[in-house]
CSV table of C-alpha atoms and ligand atoms in Angstrom, one decimal:
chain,number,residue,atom,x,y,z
A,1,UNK,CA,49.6,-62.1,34.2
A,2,UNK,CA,50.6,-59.0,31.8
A,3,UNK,CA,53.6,-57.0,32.4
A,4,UNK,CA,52.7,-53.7,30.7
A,5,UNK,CA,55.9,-51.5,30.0
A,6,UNK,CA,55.5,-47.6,29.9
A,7,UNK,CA,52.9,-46.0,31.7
A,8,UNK,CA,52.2,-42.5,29.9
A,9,UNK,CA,48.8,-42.0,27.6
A,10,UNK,CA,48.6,-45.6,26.6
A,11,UNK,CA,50.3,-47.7,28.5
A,12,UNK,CA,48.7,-46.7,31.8
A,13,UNK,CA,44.7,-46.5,29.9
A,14,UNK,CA,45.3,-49.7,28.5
A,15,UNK,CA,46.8,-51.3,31.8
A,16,UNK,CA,43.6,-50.7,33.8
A,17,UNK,CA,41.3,-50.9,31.3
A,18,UNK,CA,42.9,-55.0,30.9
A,19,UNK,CA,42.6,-54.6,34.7
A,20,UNK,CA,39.0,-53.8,35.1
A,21,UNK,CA,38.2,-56.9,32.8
A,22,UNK,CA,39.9,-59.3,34.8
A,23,UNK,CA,43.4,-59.6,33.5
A,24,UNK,CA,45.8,-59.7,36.3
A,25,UNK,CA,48.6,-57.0,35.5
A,26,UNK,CA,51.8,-55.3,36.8
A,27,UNK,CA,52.5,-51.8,35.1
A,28,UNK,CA,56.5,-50.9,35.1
A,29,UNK,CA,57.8,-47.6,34.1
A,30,UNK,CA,61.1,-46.7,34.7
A,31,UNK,CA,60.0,-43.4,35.7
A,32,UNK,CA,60.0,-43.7,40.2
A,33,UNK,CA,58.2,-40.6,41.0
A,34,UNK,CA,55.2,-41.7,38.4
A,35,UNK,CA,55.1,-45.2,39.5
A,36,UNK,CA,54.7,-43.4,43.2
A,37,UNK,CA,51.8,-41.5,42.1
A,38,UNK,CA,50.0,-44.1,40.6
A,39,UNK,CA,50.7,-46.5,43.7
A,40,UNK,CA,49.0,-43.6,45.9
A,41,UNK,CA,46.1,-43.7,43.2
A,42,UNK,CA,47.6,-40.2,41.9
A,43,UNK,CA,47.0,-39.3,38.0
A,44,UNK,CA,49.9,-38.0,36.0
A,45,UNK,CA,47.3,-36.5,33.0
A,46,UNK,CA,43.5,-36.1,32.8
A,47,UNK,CA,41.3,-38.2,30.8
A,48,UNK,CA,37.6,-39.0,31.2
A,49,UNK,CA,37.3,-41.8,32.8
A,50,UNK,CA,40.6,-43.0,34.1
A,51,UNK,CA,40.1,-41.9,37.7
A,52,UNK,CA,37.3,-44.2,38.2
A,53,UNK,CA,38.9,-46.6,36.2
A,54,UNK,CA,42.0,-46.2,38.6
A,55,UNK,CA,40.2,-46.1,41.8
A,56,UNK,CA,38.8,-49.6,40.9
A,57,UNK,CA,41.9,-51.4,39.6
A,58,UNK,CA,44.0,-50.6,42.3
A,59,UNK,CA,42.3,-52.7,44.7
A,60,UNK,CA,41.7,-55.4,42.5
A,61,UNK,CA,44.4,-56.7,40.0
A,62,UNK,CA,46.6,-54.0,39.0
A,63,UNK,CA,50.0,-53.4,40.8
A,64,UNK,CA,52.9,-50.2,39.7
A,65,UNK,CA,56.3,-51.0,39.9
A,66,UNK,CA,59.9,-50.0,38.2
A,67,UNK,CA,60.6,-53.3,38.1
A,68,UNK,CA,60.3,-55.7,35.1
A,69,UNK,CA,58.3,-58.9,36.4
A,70,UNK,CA,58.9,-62.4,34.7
A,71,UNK,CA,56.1,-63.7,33.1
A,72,UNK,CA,54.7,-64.7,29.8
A,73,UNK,CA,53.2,-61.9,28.6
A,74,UNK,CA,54.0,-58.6,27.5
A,75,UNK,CA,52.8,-54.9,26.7
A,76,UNK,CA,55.6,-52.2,25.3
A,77,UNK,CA,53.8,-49.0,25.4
A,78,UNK,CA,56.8,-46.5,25.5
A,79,UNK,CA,57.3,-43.3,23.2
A,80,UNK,CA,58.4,-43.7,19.5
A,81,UNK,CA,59.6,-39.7,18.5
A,82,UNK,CA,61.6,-39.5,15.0
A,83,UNK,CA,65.2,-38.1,14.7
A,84,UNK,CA,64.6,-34.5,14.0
A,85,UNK,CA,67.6,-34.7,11.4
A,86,UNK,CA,67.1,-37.8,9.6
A,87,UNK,CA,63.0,-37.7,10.4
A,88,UNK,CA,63.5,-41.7,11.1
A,89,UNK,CA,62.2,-43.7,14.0
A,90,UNK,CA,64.4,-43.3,17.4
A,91,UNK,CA,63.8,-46.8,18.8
A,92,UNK,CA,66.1,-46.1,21.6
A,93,UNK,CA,63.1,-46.6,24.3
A,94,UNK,CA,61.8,-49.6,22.3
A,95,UNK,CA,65.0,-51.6,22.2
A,96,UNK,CA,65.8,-50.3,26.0
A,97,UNK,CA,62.4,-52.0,27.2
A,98,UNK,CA,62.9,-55.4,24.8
A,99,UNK,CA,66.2,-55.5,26.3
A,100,UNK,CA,65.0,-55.8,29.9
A,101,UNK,CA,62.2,-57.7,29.2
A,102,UNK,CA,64.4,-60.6,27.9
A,103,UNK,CA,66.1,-60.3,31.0
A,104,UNK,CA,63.4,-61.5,33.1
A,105,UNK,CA,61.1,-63.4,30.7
A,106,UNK,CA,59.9,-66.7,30.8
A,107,UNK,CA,61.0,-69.0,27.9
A,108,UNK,CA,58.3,-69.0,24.9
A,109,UNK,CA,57.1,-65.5,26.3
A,110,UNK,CA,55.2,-63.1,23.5
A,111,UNK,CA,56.8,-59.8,23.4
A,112,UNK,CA,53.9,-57.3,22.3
A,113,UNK,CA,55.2,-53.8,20.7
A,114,UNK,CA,51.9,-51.4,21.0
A,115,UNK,CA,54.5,-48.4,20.6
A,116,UNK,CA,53.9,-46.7,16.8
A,117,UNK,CA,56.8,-48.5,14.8
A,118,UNK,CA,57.7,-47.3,11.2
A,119,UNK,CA,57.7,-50.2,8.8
A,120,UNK,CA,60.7,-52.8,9.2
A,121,UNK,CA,61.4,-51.6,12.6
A,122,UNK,CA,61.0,-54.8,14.6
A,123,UNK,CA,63.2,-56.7,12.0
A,124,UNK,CA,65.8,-54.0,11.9
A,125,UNK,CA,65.7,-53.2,15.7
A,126,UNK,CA,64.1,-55.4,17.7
A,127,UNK,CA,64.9,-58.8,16.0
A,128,UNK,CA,68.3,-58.5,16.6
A,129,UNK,CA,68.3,-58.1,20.1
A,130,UNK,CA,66.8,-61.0,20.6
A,131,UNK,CA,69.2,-63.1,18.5
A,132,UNK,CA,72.2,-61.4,20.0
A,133,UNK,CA,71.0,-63.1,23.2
A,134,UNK,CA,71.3,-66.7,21.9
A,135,UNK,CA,67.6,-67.0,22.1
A,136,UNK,CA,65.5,-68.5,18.9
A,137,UNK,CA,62.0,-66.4,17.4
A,138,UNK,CA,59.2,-68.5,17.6
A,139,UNK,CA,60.2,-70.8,20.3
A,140,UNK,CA,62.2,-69.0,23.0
A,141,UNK,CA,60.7,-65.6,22.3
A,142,UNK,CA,57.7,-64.7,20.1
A,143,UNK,CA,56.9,-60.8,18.6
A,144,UNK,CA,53.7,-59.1,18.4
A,145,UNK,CA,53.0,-55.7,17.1
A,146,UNK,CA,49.7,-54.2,18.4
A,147,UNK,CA,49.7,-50.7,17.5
A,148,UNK,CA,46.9,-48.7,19.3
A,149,UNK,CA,44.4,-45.9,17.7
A,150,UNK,CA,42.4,-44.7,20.8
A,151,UNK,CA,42.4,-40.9,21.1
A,152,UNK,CA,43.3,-39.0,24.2
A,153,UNK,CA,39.8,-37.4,25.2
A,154,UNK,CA,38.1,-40.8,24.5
A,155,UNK,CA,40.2,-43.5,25.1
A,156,UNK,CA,38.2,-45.5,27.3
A,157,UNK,CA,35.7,-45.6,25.2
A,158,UNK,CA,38.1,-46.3,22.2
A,159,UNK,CA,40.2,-48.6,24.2
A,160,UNK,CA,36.6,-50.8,24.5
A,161,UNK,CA,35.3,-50.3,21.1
A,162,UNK,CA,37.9,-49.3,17.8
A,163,UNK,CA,38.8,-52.3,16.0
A,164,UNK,CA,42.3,-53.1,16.4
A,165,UNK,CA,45.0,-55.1,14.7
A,166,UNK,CA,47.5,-58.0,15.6
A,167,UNK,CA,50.9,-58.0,13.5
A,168,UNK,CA,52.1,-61.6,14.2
A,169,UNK,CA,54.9,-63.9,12.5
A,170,UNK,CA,52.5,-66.8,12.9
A,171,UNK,CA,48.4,-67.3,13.5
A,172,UNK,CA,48.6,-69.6,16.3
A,173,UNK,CA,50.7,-66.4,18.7
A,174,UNK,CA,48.1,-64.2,16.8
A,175,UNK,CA,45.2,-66.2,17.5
A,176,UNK,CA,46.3,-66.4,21.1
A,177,UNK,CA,46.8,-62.4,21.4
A,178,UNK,CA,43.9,-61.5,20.0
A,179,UNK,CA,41.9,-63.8,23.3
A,180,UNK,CA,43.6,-61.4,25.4
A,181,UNK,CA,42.2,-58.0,24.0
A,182,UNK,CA,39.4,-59.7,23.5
A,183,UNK,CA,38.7,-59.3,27.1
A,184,UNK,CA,38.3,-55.8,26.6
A,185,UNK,CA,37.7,-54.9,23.1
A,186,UNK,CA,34.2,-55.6,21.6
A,187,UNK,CA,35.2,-54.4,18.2
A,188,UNK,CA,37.1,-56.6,15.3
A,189,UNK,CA,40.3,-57.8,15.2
A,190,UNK,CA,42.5,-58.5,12.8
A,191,UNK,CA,45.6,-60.9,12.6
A,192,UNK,CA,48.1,-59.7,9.8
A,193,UNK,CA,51.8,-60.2,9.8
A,194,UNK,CA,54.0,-57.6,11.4
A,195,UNK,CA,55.4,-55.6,8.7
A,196,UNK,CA,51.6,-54.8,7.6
A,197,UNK,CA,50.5,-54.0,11.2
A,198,UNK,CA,53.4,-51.9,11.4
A,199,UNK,CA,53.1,-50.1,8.0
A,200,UNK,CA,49.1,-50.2,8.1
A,201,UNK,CA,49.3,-48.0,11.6
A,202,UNK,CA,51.8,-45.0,10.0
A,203,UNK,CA,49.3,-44.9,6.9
A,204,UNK,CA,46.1,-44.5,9.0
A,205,UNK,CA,48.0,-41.4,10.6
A,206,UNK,CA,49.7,-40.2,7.4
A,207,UNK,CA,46.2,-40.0,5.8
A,208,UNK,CA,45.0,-38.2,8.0
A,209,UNK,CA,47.8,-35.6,8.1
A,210,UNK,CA,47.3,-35.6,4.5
A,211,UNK,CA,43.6,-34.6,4.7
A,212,UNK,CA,44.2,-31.8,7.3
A,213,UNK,CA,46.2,-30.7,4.8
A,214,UNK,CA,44.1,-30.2,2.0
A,215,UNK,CA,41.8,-28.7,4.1
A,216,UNK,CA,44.9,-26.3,5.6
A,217,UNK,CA,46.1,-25.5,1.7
A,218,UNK,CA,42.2,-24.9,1.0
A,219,UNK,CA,41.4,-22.4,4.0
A,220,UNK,CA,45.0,-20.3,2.6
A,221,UNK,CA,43.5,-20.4,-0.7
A,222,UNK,CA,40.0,-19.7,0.6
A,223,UNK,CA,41.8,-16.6,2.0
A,224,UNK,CA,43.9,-15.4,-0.9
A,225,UNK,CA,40.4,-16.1,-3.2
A,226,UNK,CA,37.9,-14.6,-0.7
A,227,UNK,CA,36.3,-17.4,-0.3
A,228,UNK,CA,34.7,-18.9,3.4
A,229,UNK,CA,36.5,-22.3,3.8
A,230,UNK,CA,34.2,-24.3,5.8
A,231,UNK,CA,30.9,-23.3,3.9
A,232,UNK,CA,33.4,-24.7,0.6
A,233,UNK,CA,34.3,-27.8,2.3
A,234,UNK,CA,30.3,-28.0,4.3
A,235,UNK,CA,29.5,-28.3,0.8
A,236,UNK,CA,31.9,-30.5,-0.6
A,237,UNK,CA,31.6,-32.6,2.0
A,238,UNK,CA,28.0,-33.5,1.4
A,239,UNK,CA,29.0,-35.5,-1.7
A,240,UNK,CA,28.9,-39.1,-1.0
A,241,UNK,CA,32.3,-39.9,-1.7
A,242,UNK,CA,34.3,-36.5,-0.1
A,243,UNK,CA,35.4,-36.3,3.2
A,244,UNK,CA,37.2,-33.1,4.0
A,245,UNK,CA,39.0,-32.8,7.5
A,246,UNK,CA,38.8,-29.7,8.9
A,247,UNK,CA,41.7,-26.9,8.6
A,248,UNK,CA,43.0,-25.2,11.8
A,249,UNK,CA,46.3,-23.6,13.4
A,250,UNK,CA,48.4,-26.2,12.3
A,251,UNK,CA,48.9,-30.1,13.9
A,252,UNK,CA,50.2,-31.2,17.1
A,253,UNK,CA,50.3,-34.4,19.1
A,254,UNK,CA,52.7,-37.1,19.2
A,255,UNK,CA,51.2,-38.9,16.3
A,256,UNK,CA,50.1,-37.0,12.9
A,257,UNK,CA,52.7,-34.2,13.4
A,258,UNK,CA,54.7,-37.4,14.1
A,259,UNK,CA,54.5,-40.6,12.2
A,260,UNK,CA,54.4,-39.6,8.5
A,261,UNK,CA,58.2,-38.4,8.9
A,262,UNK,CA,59.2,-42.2,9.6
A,263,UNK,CA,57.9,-42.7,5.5
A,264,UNK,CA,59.2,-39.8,4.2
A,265,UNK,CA,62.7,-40.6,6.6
A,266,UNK,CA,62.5,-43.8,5.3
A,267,UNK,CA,61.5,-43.2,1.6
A,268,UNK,CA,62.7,-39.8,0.6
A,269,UNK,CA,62.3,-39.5,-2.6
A,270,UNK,CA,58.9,-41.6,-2.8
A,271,UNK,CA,57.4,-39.6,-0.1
A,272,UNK,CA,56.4,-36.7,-2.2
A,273,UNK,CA,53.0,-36.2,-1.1
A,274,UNK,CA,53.7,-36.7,2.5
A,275,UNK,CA,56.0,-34.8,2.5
A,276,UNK,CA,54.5,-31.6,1.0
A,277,UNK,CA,51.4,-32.6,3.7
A,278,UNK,CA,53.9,-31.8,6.6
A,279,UNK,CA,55.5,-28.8,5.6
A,280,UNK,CA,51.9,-27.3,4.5
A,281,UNK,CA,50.8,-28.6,8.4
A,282,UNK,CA,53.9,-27.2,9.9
A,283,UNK,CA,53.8,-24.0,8.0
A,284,UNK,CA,50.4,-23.3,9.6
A,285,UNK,CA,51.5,-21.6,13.1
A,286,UNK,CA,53.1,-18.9,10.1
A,287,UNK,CA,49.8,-18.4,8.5
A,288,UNK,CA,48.2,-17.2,12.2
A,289,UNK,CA,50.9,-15.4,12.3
A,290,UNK,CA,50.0,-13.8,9.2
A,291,UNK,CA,46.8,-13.8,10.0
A,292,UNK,CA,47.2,-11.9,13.7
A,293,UNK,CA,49.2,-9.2,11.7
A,294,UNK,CA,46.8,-8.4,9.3
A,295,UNK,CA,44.1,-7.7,12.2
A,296,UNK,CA,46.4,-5.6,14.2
A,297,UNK,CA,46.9,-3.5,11.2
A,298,UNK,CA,43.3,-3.4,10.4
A,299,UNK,CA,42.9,-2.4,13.4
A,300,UNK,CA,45.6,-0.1,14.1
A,301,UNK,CA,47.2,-2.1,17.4
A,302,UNK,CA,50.6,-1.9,17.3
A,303,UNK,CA,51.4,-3.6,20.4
A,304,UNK,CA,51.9,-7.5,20.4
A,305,UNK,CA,51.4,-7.9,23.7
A,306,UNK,CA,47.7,-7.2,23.1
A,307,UNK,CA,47.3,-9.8,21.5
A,308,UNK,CA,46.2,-13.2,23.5
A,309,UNK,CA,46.6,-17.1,22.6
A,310,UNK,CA,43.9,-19.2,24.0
A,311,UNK,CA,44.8,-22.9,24.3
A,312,UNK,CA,47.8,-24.3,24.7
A,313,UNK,CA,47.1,-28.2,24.6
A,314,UNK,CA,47.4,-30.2,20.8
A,315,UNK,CA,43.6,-30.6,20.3
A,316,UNK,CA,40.9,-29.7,22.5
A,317,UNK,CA,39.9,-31.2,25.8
A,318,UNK,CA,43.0,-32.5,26.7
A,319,UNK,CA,45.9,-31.4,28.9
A,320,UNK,CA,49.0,-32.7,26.5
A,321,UNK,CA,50.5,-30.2,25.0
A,322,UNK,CA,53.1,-32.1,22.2
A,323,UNK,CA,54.0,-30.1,19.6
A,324,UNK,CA,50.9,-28.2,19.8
A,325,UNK,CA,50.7,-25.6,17.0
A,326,UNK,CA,50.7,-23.1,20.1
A,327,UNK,CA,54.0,-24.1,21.2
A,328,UNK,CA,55.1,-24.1,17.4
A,329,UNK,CA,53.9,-20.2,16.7
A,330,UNK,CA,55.4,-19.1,19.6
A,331,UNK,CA,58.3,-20.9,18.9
A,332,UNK,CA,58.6,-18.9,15.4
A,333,UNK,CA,57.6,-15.8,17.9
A,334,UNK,CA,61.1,-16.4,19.3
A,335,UNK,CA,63.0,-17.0,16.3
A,336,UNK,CA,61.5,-13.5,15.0
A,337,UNK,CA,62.3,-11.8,18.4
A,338,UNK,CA,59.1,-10.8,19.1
A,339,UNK,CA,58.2,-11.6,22.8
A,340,UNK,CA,55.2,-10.9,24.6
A,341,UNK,CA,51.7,-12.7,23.3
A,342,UNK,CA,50.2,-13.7,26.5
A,343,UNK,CA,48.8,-16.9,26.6
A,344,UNK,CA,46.0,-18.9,28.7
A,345,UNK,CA,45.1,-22.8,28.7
A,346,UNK,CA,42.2,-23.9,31.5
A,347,UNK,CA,43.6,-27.7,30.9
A,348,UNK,CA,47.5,-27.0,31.7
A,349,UNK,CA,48.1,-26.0,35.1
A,350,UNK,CA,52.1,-26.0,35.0
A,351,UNK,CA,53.3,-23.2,33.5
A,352,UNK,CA,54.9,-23.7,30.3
A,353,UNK,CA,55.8,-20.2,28.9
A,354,UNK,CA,56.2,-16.6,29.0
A,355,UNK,CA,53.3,-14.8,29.8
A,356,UNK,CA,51.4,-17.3,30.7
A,357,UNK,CA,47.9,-16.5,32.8
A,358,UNK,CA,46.2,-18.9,35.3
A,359,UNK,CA,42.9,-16.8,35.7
A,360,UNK,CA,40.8,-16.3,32.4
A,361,UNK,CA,39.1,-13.3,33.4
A,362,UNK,CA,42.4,-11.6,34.0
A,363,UNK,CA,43.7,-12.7,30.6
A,364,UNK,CA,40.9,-11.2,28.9
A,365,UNK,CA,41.2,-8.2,30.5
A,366,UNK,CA,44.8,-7.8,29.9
A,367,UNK,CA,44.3,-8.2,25.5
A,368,UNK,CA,42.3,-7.0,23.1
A,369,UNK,CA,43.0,-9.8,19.8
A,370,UNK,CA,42.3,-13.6,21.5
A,371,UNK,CA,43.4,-16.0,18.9
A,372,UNK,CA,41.5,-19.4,19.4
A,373,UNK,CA,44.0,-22.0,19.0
A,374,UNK,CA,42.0,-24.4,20.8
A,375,UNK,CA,38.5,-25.7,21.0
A,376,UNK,CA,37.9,-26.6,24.2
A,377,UNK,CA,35.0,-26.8,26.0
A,378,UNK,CA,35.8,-24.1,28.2
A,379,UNK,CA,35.7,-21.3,25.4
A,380,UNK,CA,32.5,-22.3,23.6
A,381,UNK,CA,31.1,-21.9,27.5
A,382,UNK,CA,32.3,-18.8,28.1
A,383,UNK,CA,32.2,-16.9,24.5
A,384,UNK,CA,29.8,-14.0,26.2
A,385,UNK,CA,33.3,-13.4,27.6
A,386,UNK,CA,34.9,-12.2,24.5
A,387,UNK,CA,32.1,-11.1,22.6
A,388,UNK,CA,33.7,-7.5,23.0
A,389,UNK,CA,36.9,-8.3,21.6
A,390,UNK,CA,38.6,-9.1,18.2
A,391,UNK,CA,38.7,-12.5,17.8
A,392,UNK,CA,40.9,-14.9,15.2
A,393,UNK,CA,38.7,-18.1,15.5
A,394,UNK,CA,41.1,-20.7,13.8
A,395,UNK,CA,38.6,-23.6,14.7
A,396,UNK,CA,35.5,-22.1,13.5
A,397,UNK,CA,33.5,-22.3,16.8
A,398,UNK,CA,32.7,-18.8,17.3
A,399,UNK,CA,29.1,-17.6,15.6
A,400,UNK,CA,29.6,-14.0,16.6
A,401,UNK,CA,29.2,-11.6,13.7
A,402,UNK,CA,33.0,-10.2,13.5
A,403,UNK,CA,35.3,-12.8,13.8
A,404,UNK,CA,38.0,-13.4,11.7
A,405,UNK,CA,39.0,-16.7,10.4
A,406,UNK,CA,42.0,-18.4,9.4
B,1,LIG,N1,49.3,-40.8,23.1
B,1,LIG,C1,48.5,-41.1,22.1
B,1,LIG,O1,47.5,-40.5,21.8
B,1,LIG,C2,48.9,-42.3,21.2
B,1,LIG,C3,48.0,-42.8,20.3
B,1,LIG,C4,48.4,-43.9,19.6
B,1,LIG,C5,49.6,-44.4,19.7
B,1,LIG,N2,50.6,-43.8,20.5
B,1,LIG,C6,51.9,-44.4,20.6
B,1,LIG,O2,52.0,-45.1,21.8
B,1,LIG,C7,53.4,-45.0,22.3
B,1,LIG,C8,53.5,-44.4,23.7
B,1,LIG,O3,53.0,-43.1,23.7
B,1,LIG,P1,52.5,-42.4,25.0
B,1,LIG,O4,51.8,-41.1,24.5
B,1,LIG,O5,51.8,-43.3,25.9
B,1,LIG,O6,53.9,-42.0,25.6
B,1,LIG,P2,54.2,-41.3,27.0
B,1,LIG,O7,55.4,-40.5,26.9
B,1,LIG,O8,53.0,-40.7,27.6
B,1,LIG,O9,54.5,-42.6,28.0
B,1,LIG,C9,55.6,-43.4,27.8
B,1,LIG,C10,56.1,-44.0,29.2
B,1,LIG,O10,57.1,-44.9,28.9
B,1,LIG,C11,58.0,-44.8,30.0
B,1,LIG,N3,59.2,-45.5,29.5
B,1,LIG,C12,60.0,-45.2,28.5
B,1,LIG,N4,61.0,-46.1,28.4
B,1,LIG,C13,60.8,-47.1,29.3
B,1,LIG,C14,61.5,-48.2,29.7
B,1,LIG,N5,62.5,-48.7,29.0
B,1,LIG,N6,61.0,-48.9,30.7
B,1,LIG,C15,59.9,-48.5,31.4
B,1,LIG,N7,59.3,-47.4,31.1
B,1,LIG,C16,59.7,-46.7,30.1
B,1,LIG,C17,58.1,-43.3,30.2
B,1,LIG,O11,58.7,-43.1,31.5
B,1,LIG,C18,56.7,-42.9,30.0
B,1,LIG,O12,56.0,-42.8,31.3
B,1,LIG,C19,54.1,-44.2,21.2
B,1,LIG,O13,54.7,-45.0,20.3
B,1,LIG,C20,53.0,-43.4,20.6
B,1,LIG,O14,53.3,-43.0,19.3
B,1,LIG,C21,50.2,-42.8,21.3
C-alpha cells in the first residue's frame, strides 16, 4: 500500500491513476474540506479524464483521508513555491510532510519526494530531519526523488506515457521504485542518483522558459523591426536542428515562471542567462500593455474600460490560474492605478477579480478591444463572435484580416 501525500494537480492524478492499475492507496492532504469532496467523489479542478478516473477508484482501492497511514511506501506531492526575496526553494511543506511521515512509518520505509526540488534540497532539508530523529538512511529510512513532468490538460495521458526518472542513493531502492510506476507508466525510466534527478527536473523547465524567451525577445523585436514573428520563427523552425517555442503574453503556472529562480537563487552570479530569460518572460504582461495602448490610440478609444481580457487561466484549457500573465498585467494595472479592464475566463467559475464577467455574450457586448490572453478552446469556437471587434491576438489563433499581434 502507497500513502500519497498532497492531493492538488499531482498528487490526486497520480493517486488514482496508481489506483486504477491496481496499487492499493490512501491519499492524505491535510486540507479537511478537500479530502471531504474527494470522499463524496467531488473534484476540486478539471482535467480530462480524472472524473472517470475518480468514479472508478473510489470503489476499488483508493481511500482520502487527513491522516498519515503507516506503511512502507510513500508519495510527497505537496507545492514547492520559491521565496519571492531570495528566489530560493521554500521547503516548508516538504519538510512538514517528511516530518509526519516518519512519525508513522514503518522501519526501512522509502520516502518518495515527487514535489519539484532545486538541486541539494533533500541533502540540505530533508536529510536532516531524518537524522535528527535517531533514524539511519539506507536502513531505517530510504529517499527517493521522482519529480513528475505530466502537463495539466493531459495528464492522464502523460501520467501513462512520458518517461520519467528515479533519483535514488542506491539501485537496489531504485530498482524497486521504478516496479512500482511501472504499473502505470509504459514509457522509460531511468534510475540516477538524487542530486541529478533533482537538478535534471529544474533544467528541463528552465530550458523551456529560456526558449519562450527567445521567442518573447524575438516577437518585441519582430515589432520594433516590422517584422511578423511567427512567419520568422514558421521559418526558422523548419531547419532540422531549430526549435523555436512560441511567444505569447508572458508565462504562468507553478513551474516555468517557477523553477528557474531556485538556479538563479541558488547561483546568482552563474545564472546569467536564466536570469535575463525571467525578467524578459515577466516583463511580457508590460509589452500587452504596450501593446493595448497603442491600439486605443490608433483607434482613438480613450476609455480603458473598453477594453476586454479573455482568459484568465496560465495556459489554455485549464482552470488554474498560477501566476497567469493575466493576473500579472492586471497586477501592473493596479500598481499604475488604472482600474477597469473587464475580464472573462469560460474555465474559472470563482470570481477572482474586478470586473470580472460570467456570461461571454455580455462581455463582448460591454468592450470594444478583446485581448486574447488565452487559447482556449472556447474562443477558437466562437471567433464569429468577435469578428466585429479590435482584437490583440497574443497567441496567434485568430486568422481574421485585422488583428493585431503581440
Ligand atoms: N501542477 C503541475 O502541473 C506540476 C507539474 C510538475 C510538477 N509539479 C510539482 O508538483 C508539486 C505539487 O504541485 P501541485 O500543483 O500538485 O500543488 P497543489 O497546490 O495543487 O497541491 C498540493 C496539495 O498538498 C497539500 N499539502 C501541503 N502540505 C501538506 C502536508 N504537509 N500534508 C498533507 N497535505 C499537504 C495541499 O493541501 C494541496 O492540496 C510541486 O512541487 C510542483 O512544482 C506540478
Amino acid at each position: 500500500m502507497i500513502n500519497i501525500i498532497g492531493l492538488g494537480y499531482i498528487g490526486l492524478p497520480t493517486a488514482l491513476t496508481f489506483a486504477k492499475h491496481g496499487v492499493e492507496v490512501v491519499g492524505t492532504d491535510y486540507n479537511k474540506e478537500l479530502v471531504d469532496k474527494l470522499q463524496k467523489g467531488q473534484l476540486t479542478f478539471e482535467e480530462e479524464g480524472i472524473e472517470e478516473l475518480l468514479k472508478a477508484a473510489i470503489n476499488n482501492n483508493i481511500v482520502f483521508s487527513t491522516e498519515y497511514v503507516k506503511t512502507d511506501t510513500y508519495i510527497i506531492a505537496v507545492p514547492t513555491p520559491y521565496v519571492k526575496e531570495s528566489k530560493k526553494l521554500e521547503p516548508k511543506y516538504v519538510i512538514a510532510a517528511v516530518k509526519s511521515v516518519l512519525e508513522v512509518c514503518e522501519k526501512g520505509a522509502v520516502i518518495i519526494i515527487e514535489s519539484t526540488i532545486s538541486p541539494g534540497s533533500i541533502d540540505k532539508h530533508v536529510r536532516p530531519e531524518i537524522v535528527n530523529k535517531g533514524l539511519i538512511i539506507g536502513k531505517d529510512v530510504h529517499l527517493v526523488h521522482a519529480p513528475e513532468r505530466i502537463i495539466p490538460g493531459n495528464m492522464i495521458y502523460e501520467l501513462e506515457n512520458n518517461s520519467r526518472t528515479i533519483g535514488s542513493d542506491s539501485i537496489e531502492i531504485g530498482q524497486r521504485i521504478k516496479e512500482l510506476y511501472s504499473s502505470f507508466c509504459k514509457a522509460e525510466i531511468v534510475i540516477t542518483d538524487i542530486r541529478s534527478a533533482e537538478m535534471s527536473k529544474v533544467v528541463e523547465n528552465t530550458y523551456r522558459d529560456i526558449n519562450i524567451a527567445f521567442a518573447n525577445e524575438l516577437a518585441m523585436i519582430c515589432r520594433t523591426g516590422d517584422m511578423d514573428v511567427y512567419e520568422i520563427i514558421r521559418i526558422a523552425n523548419m531547419h532540422p536542428r531549430v526549435n523555436i517555442l512560441s511567444p505569447g503574453p508572458g508565462v504562468g503556472g507553478h513551474c516555468i515562471s517557477v523553477d528557474p529562480w531556485f538556479l538563479v537563487g541558488d547561483y546568482p552570479g552563474l545564472a546569467n542567462l536564466i536570469l535575463t530569460a525571467r525578467k524578459i518572460n515577466d516583463s511580457m504582461p508590460e509589452h500587452v500593455l504596450s501593446r493595448i495602448r497603442a491600439i486605443m490610440r490608433e483607434n482613438n478609444i480613450g476609455d480603458i474600460t473598453k477594453v476586454g481580457l479573455y482568459g484568465l487561466t496560465y495556459k489554455e484549457n485549464v482552470d488554474d490560474v498560477r501566476e497567469s500573465p493575466t493576473l500579472q498585467l492586471l497586477e501592473k494595472m493596479d500598481e499604475h492605478l488604472a482600474f477597469g479592464m473587464k475580464v472573462f475566463d469560460p474555465l474559472v467559475k470563482v470570481k477572482l477579480v474586478d470586473n470580472q464577467y460570467s456570461d461571454f455574450n455580455k462581455f463582448i457586448e460591454d468592450i470594444e478591444i478583446v485581448v486574447i490572453m488565452v487559447a482556449h478552446a472556447h474562443i477558437k469556437e466562437n471567433m464569429d463572435s468577435i469578428q466585429n471587434k479590435f482584437i490583440l491576438d497574443t497567441k496567434n489563433i485568430c486568422a481574421f484580416d485585422k488583428v493585431y499581434k503581440l
